[in-house]
Short mmCIF file of C-alpha atoms and ligand atoms in Angstrom, two decimals:
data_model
loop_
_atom_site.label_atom_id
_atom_site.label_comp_id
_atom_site.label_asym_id
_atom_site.label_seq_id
_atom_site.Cartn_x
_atom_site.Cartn_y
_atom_site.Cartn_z
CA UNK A 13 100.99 83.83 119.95
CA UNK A 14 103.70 85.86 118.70
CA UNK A 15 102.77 88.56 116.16
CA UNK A 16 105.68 88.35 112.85
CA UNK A 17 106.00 91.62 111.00
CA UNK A 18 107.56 92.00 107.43
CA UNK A 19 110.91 92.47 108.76
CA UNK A 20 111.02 89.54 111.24
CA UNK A 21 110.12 87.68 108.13
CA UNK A 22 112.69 89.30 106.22
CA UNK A 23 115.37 88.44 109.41
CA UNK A 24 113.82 84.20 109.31
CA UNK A 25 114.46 83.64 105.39
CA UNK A 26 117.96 85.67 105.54
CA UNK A 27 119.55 83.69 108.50
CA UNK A 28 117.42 80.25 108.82
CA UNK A 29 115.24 79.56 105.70
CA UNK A 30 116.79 78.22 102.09
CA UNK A 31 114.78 78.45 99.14
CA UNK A 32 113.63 75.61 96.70
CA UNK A 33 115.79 76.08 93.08
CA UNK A 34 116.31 79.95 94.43
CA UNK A 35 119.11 82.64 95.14
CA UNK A 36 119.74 83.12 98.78
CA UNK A 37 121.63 86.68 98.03
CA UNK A 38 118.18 87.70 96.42
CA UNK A 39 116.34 86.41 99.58
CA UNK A 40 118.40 88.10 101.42
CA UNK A 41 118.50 91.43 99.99
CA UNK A 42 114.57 91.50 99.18
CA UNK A 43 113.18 89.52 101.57
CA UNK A 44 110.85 86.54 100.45
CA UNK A 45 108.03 87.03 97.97
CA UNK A 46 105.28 86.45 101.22
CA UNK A 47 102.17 85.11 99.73
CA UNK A 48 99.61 85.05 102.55
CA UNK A 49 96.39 84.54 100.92
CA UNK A 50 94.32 83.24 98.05
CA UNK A 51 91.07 83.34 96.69
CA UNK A 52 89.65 81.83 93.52
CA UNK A 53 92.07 83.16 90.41
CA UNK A 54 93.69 85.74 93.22
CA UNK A 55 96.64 85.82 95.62
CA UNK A 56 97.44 88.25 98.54
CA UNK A 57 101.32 89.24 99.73
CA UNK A 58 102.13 90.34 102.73
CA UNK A 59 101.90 93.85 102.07
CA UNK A 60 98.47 93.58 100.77
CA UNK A 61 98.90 93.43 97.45
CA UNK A 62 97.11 91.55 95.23
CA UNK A 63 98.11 89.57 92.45
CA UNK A 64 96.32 87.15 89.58
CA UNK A 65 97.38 83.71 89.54
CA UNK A 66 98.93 83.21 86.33
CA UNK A 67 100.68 79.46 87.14
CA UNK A 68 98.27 77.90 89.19
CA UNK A 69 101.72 78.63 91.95
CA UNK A 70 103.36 76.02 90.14
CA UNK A 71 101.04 73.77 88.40
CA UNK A 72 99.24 73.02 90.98
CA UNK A 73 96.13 74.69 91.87
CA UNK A 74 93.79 73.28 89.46
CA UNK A 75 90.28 74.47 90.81
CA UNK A 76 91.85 77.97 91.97
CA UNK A 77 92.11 78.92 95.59
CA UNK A 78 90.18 78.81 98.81
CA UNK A 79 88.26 76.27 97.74
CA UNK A 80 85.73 76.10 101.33
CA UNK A 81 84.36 72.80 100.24
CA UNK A 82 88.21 71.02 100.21
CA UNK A 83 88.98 72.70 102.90
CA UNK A 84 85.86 71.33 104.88
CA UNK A 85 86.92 67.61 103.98
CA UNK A 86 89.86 67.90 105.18
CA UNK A 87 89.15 68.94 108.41
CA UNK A 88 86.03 66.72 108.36
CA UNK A 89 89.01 63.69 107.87
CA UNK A 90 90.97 65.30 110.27
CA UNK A 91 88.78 65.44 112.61
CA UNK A 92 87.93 61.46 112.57
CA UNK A 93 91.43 60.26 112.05
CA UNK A 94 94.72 62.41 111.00
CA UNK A 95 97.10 59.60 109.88
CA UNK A 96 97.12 55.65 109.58
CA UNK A 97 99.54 54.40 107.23
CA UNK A 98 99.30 52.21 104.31
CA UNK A 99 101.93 49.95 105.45
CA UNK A 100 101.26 45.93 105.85
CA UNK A 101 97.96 46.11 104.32
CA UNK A 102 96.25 48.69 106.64
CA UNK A 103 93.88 51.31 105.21
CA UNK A 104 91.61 54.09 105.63
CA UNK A 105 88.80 55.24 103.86
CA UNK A 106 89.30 58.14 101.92
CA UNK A 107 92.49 55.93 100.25
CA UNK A 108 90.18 53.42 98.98
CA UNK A 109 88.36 55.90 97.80
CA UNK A 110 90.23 57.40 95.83
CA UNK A 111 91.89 54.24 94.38
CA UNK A 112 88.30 53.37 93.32
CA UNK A 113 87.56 56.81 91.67
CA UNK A 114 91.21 57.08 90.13
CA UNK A 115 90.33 53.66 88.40
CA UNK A 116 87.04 54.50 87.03
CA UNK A 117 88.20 57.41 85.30
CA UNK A 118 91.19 56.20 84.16
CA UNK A 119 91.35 54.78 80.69
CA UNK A 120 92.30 51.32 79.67
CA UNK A 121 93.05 48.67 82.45
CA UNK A 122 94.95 51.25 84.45
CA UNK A 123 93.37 49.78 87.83
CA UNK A 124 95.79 49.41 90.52
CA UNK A 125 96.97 52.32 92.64
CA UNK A 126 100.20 53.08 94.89
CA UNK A 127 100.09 56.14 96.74
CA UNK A 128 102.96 58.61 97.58
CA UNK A 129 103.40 62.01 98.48
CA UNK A 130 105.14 63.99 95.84
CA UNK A 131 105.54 63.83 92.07
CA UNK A 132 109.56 62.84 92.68
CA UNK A 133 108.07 59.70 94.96
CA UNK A 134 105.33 58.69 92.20
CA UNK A 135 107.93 58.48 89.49
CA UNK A 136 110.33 56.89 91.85
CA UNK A 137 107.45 54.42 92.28
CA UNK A 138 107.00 53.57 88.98
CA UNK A 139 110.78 52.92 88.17
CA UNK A 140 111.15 50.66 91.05
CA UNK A 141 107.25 48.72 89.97
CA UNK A 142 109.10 48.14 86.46
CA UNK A 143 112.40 46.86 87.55
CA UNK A 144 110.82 44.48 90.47
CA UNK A 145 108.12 43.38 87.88
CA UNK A 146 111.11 42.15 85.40
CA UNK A 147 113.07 40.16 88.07
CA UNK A 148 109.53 38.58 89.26
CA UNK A 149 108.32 37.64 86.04
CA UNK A 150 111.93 36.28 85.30
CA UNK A 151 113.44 38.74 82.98
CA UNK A 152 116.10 40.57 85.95
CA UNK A 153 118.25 41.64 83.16
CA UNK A 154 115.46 44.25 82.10
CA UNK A 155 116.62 46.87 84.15
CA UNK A 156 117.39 50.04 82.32
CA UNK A 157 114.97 52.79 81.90
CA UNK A 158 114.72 55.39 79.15
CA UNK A 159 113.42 59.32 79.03
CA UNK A 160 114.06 62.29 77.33
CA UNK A 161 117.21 64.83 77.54
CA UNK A 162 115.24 68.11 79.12
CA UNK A 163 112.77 65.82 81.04
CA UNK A 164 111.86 66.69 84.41
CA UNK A 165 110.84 64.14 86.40
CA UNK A 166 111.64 65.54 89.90
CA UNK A 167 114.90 66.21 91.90
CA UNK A 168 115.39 62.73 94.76
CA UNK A 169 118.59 60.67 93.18
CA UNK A 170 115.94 57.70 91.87
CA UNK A 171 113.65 60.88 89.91
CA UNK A 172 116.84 63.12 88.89
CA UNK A 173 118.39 59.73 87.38
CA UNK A 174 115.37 59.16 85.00
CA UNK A 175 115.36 63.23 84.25
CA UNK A 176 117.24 64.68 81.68
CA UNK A 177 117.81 68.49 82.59
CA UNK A 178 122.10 68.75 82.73
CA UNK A 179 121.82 71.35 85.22
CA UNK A 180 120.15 69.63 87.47
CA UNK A 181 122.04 66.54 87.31
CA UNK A 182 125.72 68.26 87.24
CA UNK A 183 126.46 68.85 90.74
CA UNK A 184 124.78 65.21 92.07
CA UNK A 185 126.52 62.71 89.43
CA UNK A 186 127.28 60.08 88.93
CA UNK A 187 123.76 59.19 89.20
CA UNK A 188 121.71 55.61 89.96
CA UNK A 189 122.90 53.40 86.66
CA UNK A 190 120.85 52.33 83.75
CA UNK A 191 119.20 55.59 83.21
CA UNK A 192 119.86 56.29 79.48
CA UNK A 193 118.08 59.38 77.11
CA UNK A 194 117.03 60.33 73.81
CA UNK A 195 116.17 64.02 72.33
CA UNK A 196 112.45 64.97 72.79
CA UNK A 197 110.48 66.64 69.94
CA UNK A 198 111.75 70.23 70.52
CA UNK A 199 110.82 70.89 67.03
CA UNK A 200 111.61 75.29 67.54
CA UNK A 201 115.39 73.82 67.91
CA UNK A 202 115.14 70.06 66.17
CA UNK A 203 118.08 68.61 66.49
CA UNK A 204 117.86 67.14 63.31
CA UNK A 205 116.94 70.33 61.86
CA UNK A 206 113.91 69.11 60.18
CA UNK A 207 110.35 70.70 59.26
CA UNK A 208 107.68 68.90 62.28
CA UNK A 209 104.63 69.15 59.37
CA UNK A 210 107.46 67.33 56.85
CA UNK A 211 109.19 65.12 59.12
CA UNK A 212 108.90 61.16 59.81
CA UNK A 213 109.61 61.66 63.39
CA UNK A 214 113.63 60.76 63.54
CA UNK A 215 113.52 61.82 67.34
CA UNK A 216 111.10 58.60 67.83
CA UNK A 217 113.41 56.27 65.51
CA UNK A 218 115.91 57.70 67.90
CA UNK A 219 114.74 55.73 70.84
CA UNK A 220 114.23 53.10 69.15
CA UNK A 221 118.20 52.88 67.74
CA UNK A 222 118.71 53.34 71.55
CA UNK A 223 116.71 50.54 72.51
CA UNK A 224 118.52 48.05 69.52
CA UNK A 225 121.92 49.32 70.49
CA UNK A 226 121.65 48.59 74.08
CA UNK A 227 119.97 45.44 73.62
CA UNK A 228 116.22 45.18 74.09
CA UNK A 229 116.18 43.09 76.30
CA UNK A 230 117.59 45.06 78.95
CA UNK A 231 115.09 47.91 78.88
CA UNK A 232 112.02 48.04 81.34
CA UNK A 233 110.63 50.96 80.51
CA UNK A 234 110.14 54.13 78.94
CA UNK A 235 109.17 57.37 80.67
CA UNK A 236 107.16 60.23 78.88
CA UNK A 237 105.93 63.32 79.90
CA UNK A 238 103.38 63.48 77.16
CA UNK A 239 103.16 67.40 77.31
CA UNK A 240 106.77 68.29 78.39
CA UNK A 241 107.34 71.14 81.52
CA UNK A 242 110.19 71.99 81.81
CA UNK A 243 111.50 72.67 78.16
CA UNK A 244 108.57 74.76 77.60
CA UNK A 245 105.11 73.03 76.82
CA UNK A 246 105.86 70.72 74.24
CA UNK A 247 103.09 69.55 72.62
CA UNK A 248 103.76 65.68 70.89
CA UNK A 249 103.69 65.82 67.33
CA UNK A 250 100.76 63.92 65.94
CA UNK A 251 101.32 60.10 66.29
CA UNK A 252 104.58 60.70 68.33
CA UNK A 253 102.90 59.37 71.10
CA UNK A 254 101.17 56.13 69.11
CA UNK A 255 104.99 55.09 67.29
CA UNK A 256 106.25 55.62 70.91
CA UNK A 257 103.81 53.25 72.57
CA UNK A 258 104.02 50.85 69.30
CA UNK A 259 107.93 50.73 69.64
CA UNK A 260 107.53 49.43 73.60
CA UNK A 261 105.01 46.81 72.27
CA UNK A 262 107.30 45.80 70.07
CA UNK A 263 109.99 45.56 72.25
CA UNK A 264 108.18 44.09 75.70
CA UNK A 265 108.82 47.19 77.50
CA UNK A 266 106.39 49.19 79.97
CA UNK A 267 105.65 52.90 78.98
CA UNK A 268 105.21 55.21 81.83
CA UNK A 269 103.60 58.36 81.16
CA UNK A 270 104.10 61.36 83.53
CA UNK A 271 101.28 63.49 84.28
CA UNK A 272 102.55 64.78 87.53
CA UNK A 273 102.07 68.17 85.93
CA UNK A 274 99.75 67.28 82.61
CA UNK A 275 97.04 65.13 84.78
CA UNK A 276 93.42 66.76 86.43
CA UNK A 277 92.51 69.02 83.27
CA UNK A 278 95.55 70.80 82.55
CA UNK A 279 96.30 70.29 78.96
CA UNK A 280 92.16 70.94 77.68
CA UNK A 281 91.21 66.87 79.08
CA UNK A 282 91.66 65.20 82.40
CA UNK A 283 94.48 63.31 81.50
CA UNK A 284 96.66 64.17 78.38
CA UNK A 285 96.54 60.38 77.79
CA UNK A 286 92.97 61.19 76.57
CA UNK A 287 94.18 63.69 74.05
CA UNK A 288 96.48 61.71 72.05
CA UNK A 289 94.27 58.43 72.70
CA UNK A 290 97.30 56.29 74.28
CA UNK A 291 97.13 54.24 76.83
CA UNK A 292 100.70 53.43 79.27
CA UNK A 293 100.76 50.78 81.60
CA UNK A 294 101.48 53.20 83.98
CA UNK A 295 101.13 56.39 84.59
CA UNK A 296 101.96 59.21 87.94
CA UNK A 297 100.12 61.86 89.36
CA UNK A 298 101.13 64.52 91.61
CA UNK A 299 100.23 69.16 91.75
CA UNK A 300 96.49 68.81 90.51
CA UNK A 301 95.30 65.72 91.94
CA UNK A 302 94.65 67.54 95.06
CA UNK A 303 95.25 71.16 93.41
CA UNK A 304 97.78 71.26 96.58
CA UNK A 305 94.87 71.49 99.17
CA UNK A 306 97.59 68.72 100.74
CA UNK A 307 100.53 66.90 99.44
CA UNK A 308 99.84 63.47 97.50
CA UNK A 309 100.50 61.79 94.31
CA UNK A 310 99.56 58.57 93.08
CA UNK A 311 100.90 55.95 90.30
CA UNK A 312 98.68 53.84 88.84
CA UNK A 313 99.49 50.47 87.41
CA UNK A 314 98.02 48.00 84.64
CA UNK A 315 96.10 45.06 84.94
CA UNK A 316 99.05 43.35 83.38
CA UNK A 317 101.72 45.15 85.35
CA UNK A 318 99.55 44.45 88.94
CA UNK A 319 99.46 40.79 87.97
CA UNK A 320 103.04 39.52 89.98
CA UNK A 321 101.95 41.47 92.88
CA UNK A 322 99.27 39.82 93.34
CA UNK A 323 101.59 36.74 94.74
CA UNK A 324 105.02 39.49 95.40
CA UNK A 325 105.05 41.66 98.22
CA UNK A 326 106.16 45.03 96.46
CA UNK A 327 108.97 46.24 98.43
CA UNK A 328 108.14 50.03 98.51
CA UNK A 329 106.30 52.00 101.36
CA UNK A 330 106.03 55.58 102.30
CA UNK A 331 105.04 56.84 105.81
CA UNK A 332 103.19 59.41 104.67
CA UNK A 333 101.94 58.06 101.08
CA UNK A 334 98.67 58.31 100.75
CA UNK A 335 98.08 60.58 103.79
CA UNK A 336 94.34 60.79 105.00
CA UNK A 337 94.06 64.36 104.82
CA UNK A 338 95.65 64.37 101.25
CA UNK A 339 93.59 61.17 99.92
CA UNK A 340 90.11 63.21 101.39
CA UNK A 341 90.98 66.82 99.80
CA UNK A 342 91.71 64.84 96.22
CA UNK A 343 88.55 62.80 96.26
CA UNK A 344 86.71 66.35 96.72
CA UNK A 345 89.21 68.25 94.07
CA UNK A 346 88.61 65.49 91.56
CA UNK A 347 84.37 65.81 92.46
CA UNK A 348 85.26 69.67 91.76
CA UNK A 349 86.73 69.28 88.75
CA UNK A 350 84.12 66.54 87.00
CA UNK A 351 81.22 68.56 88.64
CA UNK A 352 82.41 72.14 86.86
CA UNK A 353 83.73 70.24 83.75
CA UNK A 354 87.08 72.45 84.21
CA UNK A 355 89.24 70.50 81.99
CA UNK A 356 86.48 72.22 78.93
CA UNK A 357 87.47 75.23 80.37
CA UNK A 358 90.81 75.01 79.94
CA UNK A 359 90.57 73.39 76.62
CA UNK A 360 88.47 76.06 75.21
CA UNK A 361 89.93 78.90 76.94
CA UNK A 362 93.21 77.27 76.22
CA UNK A 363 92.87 78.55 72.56
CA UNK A 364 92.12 81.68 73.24
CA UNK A 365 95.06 81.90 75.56
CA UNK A 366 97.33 80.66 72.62
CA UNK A 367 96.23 83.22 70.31
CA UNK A 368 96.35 86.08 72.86
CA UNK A 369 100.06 85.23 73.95
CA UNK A 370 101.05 84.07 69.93
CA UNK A 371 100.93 88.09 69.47
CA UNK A 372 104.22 88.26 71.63
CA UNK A 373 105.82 87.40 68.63
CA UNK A 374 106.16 90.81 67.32
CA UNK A 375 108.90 91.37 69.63
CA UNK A 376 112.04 90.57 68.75
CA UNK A 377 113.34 88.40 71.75
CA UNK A 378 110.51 85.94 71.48
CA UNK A 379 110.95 83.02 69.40
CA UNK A 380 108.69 80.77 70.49
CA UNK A 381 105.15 80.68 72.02
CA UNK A 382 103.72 77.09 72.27
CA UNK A 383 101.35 75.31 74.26
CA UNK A 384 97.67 73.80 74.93
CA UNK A 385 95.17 73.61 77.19
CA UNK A 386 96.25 75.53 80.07
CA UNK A 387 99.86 75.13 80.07
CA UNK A 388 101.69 77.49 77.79
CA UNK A 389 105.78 78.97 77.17
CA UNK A 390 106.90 81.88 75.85
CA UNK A 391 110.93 81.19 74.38
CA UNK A 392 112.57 84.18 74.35
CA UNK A 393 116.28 84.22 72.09
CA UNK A 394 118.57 86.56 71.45
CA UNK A 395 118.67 86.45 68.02
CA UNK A 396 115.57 85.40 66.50
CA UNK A 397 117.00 84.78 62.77
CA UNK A 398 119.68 82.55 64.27
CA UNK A 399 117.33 81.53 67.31
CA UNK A 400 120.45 82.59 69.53
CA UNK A 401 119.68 81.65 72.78
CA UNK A 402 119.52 84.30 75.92
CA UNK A 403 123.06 83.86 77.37
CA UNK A 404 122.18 82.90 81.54
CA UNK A 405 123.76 85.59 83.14
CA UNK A 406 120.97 88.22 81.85
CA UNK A 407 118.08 86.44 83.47
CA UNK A 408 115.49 87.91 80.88
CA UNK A 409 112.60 85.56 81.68
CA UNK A 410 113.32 86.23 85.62
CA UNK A 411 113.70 89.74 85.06
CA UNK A 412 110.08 89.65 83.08
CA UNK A 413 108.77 87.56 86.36
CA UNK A 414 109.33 90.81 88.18
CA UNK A 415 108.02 92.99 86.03
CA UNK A 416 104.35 91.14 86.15
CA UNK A 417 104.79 90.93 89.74
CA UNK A 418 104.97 94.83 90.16
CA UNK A 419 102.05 94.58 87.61
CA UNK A 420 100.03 92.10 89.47
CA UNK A 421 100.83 89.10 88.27
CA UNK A 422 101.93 85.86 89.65
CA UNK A 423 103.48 83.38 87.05
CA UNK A 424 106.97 82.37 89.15
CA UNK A 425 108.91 79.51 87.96
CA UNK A 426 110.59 81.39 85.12
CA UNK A 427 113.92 79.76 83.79
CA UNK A 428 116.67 81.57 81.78
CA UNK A 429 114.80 82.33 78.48
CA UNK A 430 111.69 80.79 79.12
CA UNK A 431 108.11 82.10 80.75
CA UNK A 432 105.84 79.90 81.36
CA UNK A 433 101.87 80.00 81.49
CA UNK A 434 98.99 78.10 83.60
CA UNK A 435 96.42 79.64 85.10
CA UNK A 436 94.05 77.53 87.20
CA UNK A 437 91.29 75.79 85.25
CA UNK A 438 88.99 78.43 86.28
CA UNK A 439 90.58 81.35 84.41
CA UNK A 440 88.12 83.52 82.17
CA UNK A 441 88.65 86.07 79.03
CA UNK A 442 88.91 88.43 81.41
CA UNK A 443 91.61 87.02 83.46
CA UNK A 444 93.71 85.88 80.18
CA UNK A 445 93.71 89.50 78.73
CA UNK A 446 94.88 91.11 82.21
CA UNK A 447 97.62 88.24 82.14
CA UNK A 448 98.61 88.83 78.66
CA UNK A 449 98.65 92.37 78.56
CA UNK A 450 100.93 92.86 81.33
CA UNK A 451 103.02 90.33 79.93
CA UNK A 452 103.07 92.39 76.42
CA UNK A 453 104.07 95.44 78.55
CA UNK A 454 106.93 93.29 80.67
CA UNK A 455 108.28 91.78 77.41
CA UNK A 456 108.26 95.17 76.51
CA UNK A 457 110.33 96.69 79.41
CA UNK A 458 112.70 93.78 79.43
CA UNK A 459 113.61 93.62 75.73
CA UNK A 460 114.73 97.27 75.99
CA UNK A 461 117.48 96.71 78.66
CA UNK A 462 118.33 92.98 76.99
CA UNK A 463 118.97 94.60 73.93
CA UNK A 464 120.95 97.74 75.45
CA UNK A 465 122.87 95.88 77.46
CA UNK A 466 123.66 92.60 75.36
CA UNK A 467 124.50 95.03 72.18
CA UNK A 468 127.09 96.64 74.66
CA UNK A 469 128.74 93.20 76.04
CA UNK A 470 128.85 92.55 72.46
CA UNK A 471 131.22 95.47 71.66
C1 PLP B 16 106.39 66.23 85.10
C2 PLP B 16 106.84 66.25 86.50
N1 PLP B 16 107.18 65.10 87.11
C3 PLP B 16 107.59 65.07 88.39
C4 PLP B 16 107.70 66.23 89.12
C5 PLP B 16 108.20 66.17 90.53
O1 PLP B 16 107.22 66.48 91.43
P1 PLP B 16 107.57 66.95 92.93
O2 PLP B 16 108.18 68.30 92.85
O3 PLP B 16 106.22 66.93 93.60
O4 PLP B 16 108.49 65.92 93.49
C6 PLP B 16 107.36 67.45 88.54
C7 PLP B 16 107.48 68.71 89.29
O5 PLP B 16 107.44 69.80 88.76
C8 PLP B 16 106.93 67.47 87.19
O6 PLP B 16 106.60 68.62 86.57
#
């Protein structure tokens, strides 16, 4: 086998490789960032050095890396069969499995299980189980679905329809119809510029003006991301969640909860459902539920919502939903996960991780630092009187990535003005002071030039 040195890698990803949601003129002047290894909390480049996981690569690696056990099922799996599919009610084991397990530990009737291979594919899923439920149940004219403005609920045209981030959405419109949105409770910058420990919640009587204006009776479903990603970690307000699932009941519509990124211990439980103590009739998983030993996600239906199917063919299949090697490295992730308790870990570690990173606030381009559990964001503004946001073109929060990655730290996935935080469930004290300290120092580093430099475009 051919031996690949740096710059042979360097050559690939310059003239035959394009990045996910990343520069090629970057790529192509620095070469990739090569992870080769991982271990536990740590990651390895290509040069040999070594770096802390500080965002789980992107959500994802719930139980931490190397994980021999997963790794052993797989090829266990493997070894006895590498693919059947799932189409025309063929099986395998380790997919009724995993249905079983999902089931019994799943609040609620939340029973019934459709398996896919990505995050985009589960939500996908659920919009399509919504609209084919209303037409078989005799209600076709319920076809539009609902979510929040800064949602992200993956990138294919069915999953970048129901998201709400306008970046992502300018260069593909127009998008599938019947996707409509409503402000989430981005209560740093409320739109309604109201106090979230005064306020009655006017972002939830928002969706439900939307629903009266467009006529209930054309809406299937809502779709929450009950801690939101993308934005920044946005926690729900208290009983956000409950008016939310109250207004849907009131109305005959499904609620979909997203935990793509929120589900398998991430926000301090195993499902952020559990946290806020409300139920959806259906709800998508994706990253964690196999810590991305293998590519899988899952949406999970009600007993109610299952019922039509029962005598309708859904008409939905993926070839590679549900993969065996996928379905056999989540059943041992999840047995990883319950047997180590990890979710406490990141619920009670979680706190201490909030207070560390809430001392970032002494500096003067951070405006926000929010979070729980394991999934923190640190806002960073301009101005933080006026809460002046960081125009693009300076980068800051990318800038700062690069600053903890010559300080040994991995937490990719920064946006404009925004850094965001999620170790794997396994993180200790020790690990959340190295990450926050070389964030302090980065913040540090970065606010100097910002400043300099944004002072003198000012002038
Ligand atoms: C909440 C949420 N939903 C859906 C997705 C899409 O998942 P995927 O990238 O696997 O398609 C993501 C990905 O980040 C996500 O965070």
């Amino acid at each position: 086998m051919k031996e690949y040195t740096w710059e042979d890698y360097k050559r690939i990803a310059r003239d035959h490789f394009i990045p996910h949601f990343g520069m090629w003129s970057e790529l192509a002047e620095e070469g990739p960032k090569l992870i080769v290894k991982g271990k536990g909390m740590k990651l390895w480049d290509i040069h040999g050095k070594e770096y802390i996981d500080g965002m789980s690569i992107l959500w994802v690696v719930n139980v931490g890396h190397g994980r021999e056990e997963i790794i052993e099922a797989m090829r266990q799996q493997a070894e006895k069969i590498s693919y059947v599919s799932l189409f025309g009610g063929y099986a395998h084991e380790p997919a009724l499995q995993l249905a079983e397990k999902l089931a019994s530990i799943l609040p609620g009737d939340l029973n019934h299980v459709f398996f896919a291979g990505s995050g985009s594919e589960a939500i996908e899923t659920a919009v399509k189980i919504a609209k084919q439920y209303f037409h078989v149940i005799g209600e076709p004219k319920r076809y539009k679905i609902i979510a929040r403005w800064e949602s992200y609920h993956g990138v294919t045209y069915g999953a970048l329809s129901v998201a709400g981030i306008r970046q992502n959405r300018n260069f593909f419109e127009p998008l599938v119809p019947g996707f409509l949105h409503f402000n989430p409770p981005y209560c740093y910058r409320c739109p309604y510029k109201l106090n979230p420990n005064t306020c009655s919640l006017q972002c939830v009587d928002e969706l439900e003006n939307l629903i009266l204006a467009e006529g209930p009776k054309t809406i299937a479903a809502v779709v929450i991301e009950p801690v939101m990603s993308a934005i920044g970690s946005l926690v729900p307000p208290k009983d956000y969640l409950k008016r939310v699932r109250e207004i849907c009941d009131k109305y005959g519509i499904l609620l979909i909860f997203d935990e793509v990124n929120n589900g398998f211990g991430r926000t301090g439980r195993m499902f952020a459902m559990e946290r806020w103590g409300v139920i959806p009739d259906m709800v998508t998983f994706g990253k964690g539920i196999t810590s991305g030993y293998a590519p899988l996600s899952a949406t999970v239906i009600s007993d109610k919502v299952f019922e039509p199917f029962k005598k309708w063919m859904l008409m939905h299949g993926l070839t590679f939903g549900g993969h065996p090697v996928s379905t056999a490295a989540a059943l041992k992730n999840i047995e990883i996960i319950e047997r180590e308790r990890l979710w406490e870990n990141a619920d009670k570690m979680g706190e201490y991780l909030g207070e560390r990173l809430k001392e970032l606030l002494e500096f003067d381009i951070v405006g926000d630092v929010r979070g729980i559990g394991f999934h923190w964001t640190v806002e960073y503004v301009a101005n933080k009187e006026t809460m002046e946001r960081i125009p693009g073109k300076f980068w800051v929060a990318a800038r700062i990535e690069k600053e903890m990655l010559k300080r040994g730290v991995y937490l990719a996935r920064a946006s404009v003005d925004r850094t965001y935080i999620a170790p794997p469930l396994i993180a200790t004290k020790e690990d959340i002071d190295f990450i926050v300290d070389k964030l302090k120092e980065s913040v540090a580093v970065i606010q100097d030039q910002f400043l300099k430099e944004y002072k003198g475009a000012k002038v």
